[in-house]
CSV table of C-alpha atoms in Angstrom, one decimal:
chain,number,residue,atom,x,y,z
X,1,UNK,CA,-73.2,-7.2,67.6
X,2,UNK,CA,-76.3,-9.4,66.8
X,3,UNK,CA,-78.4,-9.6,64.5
X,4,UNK,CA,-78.5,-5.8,63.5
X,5,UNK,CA,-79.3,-4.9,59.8
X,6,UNK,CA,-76.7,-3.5,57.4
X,7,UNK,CA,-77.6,-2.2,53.8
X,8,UNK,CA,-75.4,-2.2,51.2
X,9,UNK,CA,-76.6,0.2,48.5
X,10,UNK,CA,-74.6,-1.2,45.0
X,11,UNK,CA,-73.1,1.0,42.2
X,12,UNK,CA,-73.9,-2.9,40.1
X,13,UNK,CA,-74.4,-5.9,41.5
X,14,UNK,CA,-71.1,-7.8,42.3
X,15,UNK,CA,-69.1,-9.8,39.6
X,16,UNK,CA,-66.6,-11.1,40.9
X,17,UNK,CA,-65.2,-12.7,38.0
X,18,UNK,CA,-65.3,-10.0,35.7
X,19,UNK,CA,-64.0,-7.0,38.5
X,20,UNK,CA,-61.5,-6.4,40.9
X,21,UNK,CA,-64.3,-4.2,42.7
X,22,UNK,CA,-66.7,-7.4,42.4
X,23,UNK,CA,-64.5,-9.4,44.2
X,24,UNK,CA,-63.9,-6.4,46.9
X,25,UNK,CA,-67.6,-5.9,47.4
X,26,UNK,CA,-67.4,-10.2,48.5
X,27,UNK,CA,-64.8,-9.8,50.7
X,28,UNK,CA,-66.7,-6.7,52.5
X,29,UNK,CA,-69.9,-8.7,52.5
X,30,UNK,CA,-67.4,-11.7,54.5
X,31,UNK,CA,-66.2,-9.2,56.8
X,32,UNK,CA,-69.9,-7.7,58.0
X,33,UNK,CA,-71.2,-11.1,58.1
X,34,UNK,CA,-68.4,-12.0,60.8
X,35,UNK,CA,-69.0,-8.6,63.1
X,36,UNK,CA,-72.6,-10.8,63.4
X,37,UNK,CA,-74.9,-8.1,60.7
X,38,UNK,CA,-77.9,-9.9,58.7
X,39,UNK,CA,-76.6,-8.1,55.5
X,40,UNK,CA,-79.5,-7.0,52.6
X,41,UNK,CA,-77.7,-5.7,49.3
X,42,UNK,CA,-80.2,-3.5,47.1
X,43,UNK,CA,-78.9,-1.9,43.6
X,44,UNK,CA,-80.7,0.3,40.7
X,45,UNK,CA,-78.7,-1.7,38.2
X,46,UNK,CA,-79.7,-4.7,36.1
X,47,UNK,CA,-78.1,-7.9,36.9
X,48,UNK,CA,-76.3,-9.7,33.9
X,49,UNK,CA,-74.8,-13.2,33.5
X,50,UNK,CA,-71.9,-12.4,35.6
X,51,UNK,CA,-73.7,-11.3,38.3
X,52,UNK,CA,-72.5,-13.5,41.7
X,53,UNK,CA,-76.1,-15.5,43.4
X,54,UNK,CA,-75.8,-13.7,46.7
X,55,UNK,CA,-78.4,-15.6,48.1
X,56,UNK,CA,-76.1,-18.6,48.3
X,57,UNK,CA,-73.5,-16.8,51.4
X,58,UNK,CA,-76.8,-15.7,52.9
X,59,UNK,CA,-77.2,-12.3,51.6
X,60,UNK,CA,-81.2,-10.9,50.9
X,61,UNK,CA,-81.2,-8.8,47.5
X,62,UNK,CA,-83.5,-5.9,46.4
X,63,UNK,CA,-83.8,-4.2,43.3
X,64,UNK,CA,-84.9,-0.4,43.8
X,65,UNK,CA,-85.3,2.3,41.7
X,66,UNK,CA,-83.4,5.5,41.7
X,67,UNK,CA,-85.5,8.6,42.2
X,68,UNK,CA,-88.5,7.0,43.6
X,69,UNK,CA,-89.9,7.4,47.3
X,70,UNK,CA,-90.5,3.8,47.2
X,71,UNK,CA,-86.7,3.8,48.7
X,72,UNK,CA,-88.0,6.0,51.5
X,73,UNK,CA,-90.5,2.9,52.6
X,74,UNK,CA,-88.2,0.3,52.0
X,75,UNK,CA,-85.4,1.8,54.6
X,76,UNK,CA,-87.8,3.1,56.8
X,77,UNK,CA,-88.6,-0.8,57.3
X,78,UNK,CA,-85.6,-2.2,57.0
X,79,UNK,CA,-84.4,0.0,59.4
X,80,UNK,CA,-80.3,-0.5,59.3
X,81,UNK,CA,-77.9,0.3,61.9
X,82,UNK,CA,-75.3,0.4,59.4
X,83,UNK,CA,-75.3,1.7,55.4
X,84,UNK,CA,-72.7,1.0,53.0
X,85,UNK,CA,-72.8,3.5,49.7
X,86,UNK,CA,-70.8,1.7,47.2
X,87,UNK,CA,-68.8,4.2,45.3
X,88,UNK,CA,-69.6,8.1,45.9
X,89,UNK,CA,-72.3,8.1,42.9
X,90,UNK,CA,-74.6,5.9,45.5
X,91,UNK,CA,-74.3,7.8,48.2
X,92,UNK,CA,-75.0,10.8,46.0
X,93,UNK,CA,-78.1,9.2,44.7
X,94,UNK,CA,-79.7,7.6,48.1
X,95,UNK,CA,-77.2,9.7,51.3
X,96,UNK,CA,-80.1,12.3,51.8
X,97,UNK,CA,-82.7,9.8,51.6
X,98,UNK,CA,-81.1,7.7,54.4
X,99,UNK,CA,-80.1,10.5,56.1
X,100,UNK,CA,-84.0,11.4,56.6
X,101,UNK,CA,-85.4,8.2,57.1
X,102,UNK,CA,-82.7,6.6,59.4
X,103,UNK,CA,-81.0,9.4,60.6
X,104,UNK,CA,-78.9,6.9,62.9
X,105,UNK,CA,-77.5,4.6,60.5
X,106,UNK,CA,-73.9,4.3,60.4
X,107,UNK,CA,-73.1,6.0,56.7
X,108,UNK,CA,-69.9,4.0,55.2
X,109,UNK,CA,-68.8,4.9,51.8
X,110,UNK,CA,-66.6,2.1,50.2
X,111,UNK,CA,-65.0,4.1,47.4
X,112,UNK,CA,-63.7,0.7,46.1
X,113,UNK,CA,-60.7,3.6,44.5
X,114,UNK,CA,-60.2,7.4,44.4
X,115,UNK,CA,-61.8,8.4,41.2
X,116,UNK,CA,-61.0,12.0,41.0
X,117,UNK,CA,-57.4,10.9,41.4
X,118,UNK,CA,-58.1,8.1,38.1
X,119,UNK,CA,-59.5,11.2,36.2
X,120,UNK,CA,-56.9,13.3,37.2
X,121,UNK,CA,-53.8,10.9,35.9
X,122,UNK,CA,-56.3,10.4,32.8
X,123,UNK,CA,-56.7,14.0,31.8
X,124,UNK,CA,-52.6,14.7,33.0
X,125,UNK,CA,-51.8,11.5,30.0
X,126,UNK,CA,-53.7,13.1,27.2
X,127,UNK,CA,-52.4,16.2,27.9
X,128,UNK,CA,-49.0,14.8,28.5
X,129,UNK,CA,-47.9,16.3,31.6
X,130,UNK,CA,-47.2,15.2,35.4
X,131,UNK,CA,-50.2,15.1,37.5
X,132,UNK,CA,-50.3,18.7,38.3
X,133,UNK,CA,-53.0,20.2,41.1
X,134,UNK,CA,-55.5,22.0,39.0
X,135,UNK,CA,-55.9,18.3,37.1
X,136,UNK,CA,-56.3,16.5,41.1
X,137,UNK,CA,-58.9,19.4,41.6
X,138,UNK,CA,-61.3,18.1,39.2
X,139,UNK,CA,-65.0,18.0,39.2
X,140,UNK,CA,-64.9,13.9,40.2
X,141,UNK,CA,-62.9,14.8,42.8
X,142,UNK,CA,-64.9,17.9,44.2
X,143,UNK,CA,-67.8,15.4,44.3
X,144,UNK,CA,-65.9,12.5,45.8
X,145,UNK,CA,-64.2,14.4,48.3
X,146,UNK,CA,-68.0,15.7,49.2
X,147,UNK,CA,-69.4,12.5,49.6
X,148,UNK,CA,-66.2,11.4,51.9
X,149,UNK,CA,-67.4,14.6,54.2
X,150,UNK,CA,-70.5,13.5,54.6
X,151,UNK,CA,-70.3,9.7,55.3
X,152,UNK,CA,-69.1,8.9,58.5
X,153,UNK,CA,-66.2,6.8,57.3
X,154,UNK,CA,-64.4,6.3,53.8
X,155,UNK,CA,-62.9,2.9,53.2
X,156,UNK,CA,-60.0,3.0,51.1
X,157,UNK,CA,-58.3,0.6,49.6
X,158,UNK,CA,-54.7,2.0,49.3
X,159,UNK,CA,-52.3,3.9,51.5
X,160,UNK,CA,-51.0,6.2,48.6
X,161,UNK,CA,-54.9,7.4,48.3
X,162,UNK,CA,-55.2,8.2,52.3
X,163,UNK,CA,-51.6,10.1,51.9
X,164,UNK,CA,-53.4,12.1,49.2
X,165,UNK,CA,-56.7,12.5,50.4
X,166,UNK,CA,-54.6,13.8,53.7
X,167,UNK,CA,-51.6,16.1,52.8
X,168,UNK,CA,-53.0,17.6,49.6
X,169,UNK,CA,-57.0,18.3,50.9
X,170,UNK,CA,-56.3,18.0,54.3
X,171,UNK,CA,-59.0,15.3,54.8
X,172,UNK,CA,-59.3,14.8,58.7
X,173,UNK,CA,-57.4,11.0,59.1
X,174,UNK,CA,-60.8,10.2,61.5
X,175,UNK,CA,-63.2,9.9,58.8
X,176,UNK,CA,-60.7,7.2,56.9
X,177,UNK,CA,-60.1,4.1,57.2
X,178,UNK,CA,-57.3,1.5,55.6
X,179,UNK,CA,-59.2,-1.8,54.2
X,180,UNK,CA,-57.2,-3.2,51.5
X,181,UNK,CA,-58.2,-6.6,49.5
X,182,UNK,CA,-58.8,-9.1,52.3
X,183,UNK,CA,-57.2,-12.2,51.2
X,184,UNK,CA,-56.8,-15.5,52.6
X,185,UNK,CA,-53.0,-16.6,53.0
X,186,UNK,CA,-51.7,-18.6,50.9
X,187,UNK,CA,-50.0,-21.9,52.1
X,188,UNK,CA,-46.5,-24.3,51.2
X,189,UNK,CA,-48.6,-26.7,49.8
X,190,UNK,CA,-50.4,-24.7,47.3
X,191,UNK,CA,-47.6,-23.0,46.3
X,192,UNK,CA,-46.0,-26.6,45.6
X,193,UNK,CA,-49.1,-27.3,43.7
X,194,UNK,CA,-48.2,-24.5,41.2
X,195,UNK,CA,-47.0,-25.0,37.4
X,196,UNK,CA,-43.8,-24.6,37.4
X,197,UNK,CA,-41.4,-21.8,35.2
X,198,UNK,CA,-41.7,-24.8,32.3
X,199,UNK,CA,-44.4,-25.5,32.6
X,200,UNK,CA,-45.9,-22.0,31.8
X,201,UNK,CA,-45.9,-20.3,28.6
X,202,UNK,CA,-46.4,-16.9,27.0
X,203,UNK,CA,-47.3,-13.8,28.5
X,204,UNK,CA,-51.3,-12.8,29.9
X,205,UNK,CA,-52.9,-9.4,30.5
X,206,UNK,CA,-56.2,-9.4,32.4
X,207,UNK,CA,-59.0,-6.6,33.2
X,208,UNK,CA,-62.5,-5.5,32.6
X,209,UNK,CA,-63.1,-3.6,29.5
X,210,UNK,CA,-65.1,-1.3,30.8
X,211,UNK,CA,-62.6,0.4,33.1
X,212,UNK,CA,-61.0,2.8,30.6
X,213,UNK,CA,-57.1,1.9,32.0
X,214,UNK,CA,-57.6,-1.1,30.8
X,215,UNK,CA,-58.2,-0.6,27.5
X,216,UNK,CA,-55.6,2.1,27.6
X,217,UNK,CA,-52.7,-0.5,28.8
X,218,UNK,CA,-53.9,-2.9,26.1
X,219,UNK,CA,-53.3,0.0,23.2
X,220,UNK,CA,-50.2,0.6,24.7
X,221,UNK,CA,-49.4,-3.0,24.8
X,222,UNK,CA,-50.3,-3.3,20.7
X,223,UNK,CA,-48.8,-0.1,19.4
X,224,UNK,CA,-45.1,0.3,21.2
X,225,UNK,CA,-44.5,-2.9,23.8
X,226,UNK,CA,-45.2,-6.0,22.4
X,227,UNK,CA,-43.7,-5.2,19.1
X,228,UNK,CA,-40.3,-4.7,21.1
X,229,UNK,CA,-41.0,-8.0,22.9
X,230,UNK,CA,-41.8,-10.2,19.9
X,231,UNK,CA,-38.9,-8.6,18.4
X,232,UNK,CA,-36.9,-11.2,20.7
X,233,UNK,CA,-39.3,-13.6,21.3
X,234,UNK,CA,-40.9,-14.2,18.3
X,235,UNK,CA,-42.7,-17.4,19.1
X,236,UNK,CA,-44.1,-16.0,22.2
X,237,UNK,CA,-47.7,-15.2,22.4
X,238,UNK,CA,-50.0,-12.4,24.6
X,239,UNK,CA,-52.9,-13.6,25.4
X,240,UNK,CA,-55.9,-10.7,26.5
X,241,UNK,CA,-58.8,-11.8,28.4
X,242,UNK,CA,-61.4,-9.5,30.1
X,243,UNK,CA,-65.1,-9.1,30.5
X,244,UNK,CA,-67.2,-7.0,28.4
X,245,UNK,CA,-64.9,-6.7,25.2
X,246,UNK,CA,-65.9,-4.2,22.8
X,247,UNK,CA,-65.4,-4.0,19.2
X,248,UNK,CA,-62.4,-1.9,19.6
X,249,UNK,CA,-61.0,-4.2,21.5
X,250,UNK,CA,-61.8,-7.9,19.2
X,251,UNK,CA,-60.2,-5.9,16.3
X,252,UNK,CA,-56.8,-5.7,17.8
X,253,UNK,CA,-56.8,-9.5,17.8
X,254,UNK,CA,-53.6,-10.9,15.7
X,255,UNK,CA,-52.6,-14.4,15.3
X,256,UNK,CA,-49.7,-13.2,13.6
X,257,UNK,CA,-48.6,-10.8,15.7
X,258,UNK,CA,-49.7,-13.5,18.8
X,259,UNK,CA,-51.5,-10.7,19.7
X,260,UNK,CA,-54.6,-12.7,20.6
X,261,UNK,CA,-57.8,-11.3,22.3
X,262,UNK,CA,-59.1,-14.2,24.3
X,263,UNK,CA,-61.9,-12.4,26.2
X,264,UNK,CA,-63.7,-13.5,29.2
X,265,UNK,CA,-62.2,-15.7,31.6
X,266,UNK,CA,-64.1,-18.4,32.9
X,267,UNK,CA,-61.6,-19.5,35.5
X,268,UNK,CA,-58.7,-16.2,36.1
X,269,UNK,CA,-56.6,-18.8,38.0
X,270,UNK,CA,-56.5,-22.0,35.5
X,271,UNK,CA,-55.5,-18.5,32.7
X,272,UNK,CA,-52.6,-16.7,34.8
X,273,UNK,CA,-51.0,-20.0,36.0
X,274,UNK,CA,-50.7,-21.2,32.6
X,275,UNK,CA,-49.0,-17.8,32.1
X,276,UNK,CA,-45.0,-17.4,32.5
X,277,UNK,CA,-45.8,-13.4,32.8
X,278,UNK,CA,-48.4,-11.2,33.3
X,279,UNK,CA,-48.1,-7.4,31.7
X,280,UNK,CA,-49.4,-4.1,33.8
X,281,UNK,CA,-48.6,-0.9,31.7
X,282,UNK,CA,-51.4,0.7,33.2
X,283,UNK,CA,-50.8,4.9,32.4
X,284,UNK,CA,-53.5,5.8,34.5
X,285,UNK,CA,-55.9,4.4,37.4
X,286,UNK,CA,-55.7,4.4,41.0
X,287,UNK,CA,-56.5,2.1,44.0
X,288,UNK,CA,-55.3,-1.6,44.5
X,289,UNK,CA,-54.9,-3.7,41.1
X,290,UNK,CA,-57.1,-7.0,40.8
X,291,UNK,CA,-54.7,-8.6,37.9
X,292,UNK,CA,-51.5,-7.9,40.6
X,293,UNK,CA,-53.4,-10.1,43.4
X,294,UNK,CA,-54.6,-12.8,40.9
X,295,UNK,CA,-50.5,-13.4,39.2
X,296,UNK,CA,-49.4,-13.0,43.0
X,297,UNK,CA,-51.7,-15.7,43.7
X,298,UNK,CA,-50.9,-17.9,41.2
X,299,UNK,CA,-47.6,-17.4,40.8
X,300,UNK,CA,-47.1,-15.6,37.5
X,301,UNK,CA,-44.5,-12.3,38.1
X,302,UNK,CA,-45.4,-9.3,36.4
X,303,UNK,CA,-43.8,-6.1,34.3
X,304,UNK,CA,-45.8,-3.4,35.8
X,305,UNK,CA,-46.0,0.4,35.5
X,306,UNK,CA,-45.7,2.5,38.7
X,307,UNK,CA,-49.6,3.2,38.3
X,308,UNK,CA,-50.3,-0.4,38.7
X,309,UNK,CA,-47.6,-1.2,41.5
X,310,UNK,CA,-49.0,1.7,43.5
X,311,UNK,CA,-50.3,0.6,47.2
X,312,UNK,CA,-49.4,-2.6,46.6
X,313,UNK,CA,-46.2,-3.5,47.9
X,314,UNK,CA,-45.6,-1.0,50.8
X,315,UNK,CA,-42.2,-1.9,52.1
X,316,UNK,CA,-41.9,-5.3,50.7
X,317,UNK,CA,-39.9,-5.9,47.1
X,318,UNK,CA,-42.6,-6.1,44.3
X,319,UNK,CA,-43.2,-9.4,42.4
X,320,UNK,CA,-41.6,-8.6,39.2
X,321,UNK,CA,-40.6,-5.0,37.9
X,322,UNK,CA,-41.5,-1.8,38.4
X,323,UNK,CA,-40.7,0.4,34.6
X,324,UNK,CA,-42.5,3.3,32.6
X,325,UNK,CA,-40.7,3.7,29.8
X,326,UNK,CA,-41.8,1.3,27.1
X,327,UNK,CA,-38.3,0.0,25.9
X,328,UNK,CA,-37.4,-0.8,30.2
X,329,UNK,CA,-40.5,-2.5,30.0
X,330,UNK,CA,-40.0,-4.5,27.0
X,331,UNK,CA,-36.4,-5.5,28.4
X,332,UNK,CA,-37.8,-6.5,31.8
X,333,UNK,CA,-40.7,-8.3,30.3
X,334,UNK,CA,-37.9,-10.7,28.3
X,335,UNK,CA,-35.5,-11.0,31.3
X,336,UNK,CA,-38.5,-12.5,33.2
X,337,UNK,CA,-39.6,-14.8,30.8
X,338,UNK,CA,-36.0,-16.2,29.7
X,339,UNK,CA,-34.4,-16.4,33.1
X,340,UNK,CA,-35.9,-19.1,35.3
X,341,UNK,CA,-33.8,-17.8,38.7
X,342,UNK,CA,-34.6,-14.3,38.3
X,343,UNK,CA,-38.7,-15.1,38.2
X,344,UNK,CA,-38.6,-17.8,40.6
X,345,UNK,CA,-37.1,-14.6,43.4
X,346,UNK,CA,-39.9,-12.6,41.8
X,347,UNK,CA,-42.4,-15.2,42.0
X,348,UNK,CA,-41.3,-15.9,46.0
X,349,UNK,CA,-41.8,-11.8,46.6
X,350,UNK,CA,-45.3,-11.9,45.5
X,351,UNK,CA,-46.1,-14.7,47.8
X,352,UNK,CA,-44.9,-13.0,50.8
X,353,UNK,CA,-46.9,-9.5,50.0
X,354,UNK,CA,-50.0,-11.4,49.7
X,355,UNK,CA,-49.4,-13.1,53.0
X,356,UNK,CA,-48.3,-10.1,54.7
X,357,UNK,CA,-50.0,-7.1,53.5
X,358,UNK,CA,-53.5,-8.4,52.7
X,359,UNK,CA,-54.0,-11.2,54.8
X,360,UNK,CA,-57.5,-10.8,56.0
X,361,UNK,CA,-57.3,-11.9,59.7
X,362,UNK,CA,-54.7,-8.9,60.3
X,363,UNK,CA,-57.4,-6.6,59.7
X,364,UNK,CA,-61.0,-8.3,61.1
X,365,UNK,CA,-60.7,-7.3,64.5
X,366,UNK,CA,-59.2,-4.0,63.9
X,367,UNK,CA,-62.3,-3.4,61.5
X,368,UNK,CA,-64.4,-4.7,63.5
X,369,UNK,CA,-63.3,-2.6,66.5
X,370,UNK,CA,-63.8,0.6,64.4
X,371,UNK,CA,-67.6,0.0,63.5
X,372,UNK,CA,-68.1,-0.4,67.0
X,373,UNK,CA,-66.7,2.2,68.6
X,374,UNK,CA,-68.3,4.6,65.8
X,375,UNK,CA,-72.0,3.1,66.0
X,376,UNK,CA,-71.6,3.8,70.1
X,377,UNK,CA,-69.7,7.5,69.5
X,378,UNK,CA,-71.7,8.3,66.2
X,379,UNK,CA,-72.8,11.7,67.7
X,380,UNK,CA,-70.0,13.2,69.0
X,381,UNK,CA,-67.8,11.8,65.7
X,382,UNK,CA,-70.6,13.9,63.7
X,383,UNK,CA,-70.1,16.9,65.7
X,384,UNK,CA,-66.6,16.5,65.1
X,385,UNK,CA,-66.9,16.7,61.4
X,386,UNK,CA,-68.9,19.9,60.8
X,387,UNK,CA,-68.1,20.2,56.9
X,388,UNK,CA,-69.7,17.3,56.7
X,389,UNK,CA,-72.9,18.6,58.4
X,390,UNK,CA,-72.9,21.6,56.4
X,391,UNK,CA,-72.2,19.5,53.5
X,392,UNK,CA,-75.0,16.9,54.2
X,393,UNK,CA,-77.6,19.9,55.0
X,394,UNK,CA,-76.7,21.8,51.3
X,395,UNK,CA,-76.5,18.6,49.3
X,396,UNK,CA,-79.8,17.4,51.3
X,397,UNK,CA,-81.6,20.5,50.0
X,398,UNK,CA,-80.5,20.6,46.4
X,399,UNK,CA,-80.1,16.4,45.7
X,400,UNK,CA,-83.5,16.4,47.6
X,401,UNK,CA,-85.7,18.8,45.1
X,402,UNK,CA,-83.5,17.6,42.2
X,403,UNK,CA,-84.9,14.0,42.9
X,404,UNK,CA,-88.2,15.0,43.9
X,405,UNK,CA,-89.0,17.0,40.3
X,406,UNK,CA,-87.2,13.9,38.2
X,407,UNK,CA,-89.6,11.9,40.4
X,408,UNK,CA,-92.7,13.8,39.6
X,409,UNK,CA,-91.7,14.8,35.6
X,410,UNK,CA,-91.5,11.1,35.6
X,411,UNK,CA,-95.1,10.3,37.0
């Protein structure tokens, strides 16, 4: 394939330092680039600090505006064989438009992770109950699962959401497609090059504030873990980091507690390999965990909840523990950080999923392959998918006037 135009249409511009779904959008970008497409990234959103300088891997930016036929020009020139929504709220906002202006572009939604399954576990934890069906069949979902219909392919980033996404709304497995994080393996040398268990100290939690699990697990980790944990190990410390901390967050920082709120992270790996453990007692979320893959990487095993662990570890034995119930956790938590042999096994499991599950040349030509053969068979897969075309012909008629009268209130 040469030389053929992809857009990617951005929820934000990538950060990879501050987000999991930062990094994720890179690794996507990588990917393109090899199948040969010249690659423009446009996004509605302001940039900040954080934001990564695209132009540097050879990536063209634009900034467009949402509800505004200048879009309409802009693709119409462009012209893309392929278009990549990232997350269902772009492809809400711009799929009719590029559906009427380049009515042959390959639509791809990356849904980085389920969201209607996130708000599902979220509403299921304040009403304390099991995820139950009515919850899964939320309005996030309804709109999610709509958007899947009417791209072409969903990329999703963990088995457990395909098997959902399947068996419970009977999603036809052709308009899926497994894409995990894409990581490069990582080698003996570098894993000689690794503090070792004294050499670390303390225990590290890492995420964005602005994904509500996080600050959820860090709550959690203030009002009924830690306590239990410093109960034991009364000199150890927690150290927090993660972009975009909010008041409610700073105030939770205790020195005497060593309970400390470090905030952004310059550098994730020089952080977590300092670390003797990382914590993960996310109670809700979904898709793949960024702070799993960075202690994998570095070497730092983790306490995790079965939220976090989920599509991570497939068959393989997870690098550290898998426990719910706070006082398990706590227990776990001090076993790994006492017990040199006992994390040194953990720390060896972590290596292996990395290089097993989410080494990125296991999946390039596979990917590759599927982009392919769905730009040559684009019509008969669209005939083949008939809610979709229902789907896109509704949505194009109401989304359409909807944007159209913001666009001329807004004149």
């Amino acid at each position: 394939m040469s030389n053929s135009n992809l857009l990617i249409i951005g929820f934000v511009w990538p950060e990879p330092n501050s987000s999991a779904a930062g990094s994720r959008m890179l690794q996507l970008i990588e990917q393109f680039q090899k199948q040969g497409f010249d690659i423009t990234f446009a996004s509605a959103a302001k940039p900040s600090q954080n934001t990564f300088n695209l132009s540097v891997i050879g990536v063209k930016t634009r900034a467009i505006i949402l509800n505004d036929s200048s879009f309409d020009i802009f693709i119409t020139e462009l012209n893309p064989e392929v278009v990549v929504f990232d997350r269902f709220m772009t492809e809400e906002q711009y799929g009719w438009r590029v559906a009427e202006y380049c009515p042959n572009a390959l639509r791809i939604l990356d849904t980085e992770d389920f969201h209607g399954l996130r708000k599902a576990r979220e509403l299921a934890l304040k009403d304390g109950v099991e995820v139950p069906v009515e919850h899964l069949q939320n309005d996030t979902t309804k709109r999610e699962i709509a958007s899947i219909y009417r791209c072409d392919l969903s990329l999703m980033i963990s088995e457990a959401e395909i098997e959902i996404l399947t068996k419970q709304f009977k999603i036809d497995r052709d308009l899926l497609y497994y894409l995990p994080f894409l990581l490069q393996p990582i080698s003996e040398d570098e894993i000689k090059e690794l503090p070792t268990f004294k050499d670390r100290q303390h225990f590290i939690t890492i995420g964005n504030f602005l994904h509500p699990p996080n600050y959820d697990a860090v709550l959690h980790l203030k009002q009924t873990i830690w306590p239990l944990i410093r109960r034991e190990l009364p000199k150890a410390e927690l150290h927090i980091y993660g972009a975009y901390e909010p008041q409610k967050v700073s105030q939770l920082h205790n020195e005497k507690q060593g309970f400390l709120i470090k905030g952004f992270a310059e550098d994730v790996n020089e952080v977590m390999q300092k670390a003797n453990v990382c914590l993960a007692p996310l109670r809700f979320g979904a898709g793949l965990k960024g702070k799993l893959v960075d202690a994998m990487q570095n070497g730092t095993p983790c306490v995790m909840s079965s939220i976090a662990a989920e599509g991570m570890f497939g068959e393989l034995e997870a690098n550290g523990f898998i426990e719910n119930d706070a006082k398990a956790f706590a227990e776990k938590a001090i076993t790994l950080y006492n017990e040199s042999e006992v994390w040194q096994n953990k720390q060896q499991n972590g290596f292996k999923v990395i290089n097993e599950r989410f080494n990125k040349t296991d999946f390039e030509s596979g990917f590759e392959n599927r982009i392919d053969e769905l730009i040559k068979n684009l019509k008969s897969h669209r005939q083949n998918n008939f809610i979709g075309n229902l789907l896109q012909h509704q949505t194009l008629q109401s989304t359409k006037y909807l944007s159209k009268w913001i666009e001329e209130k807004s004149k």
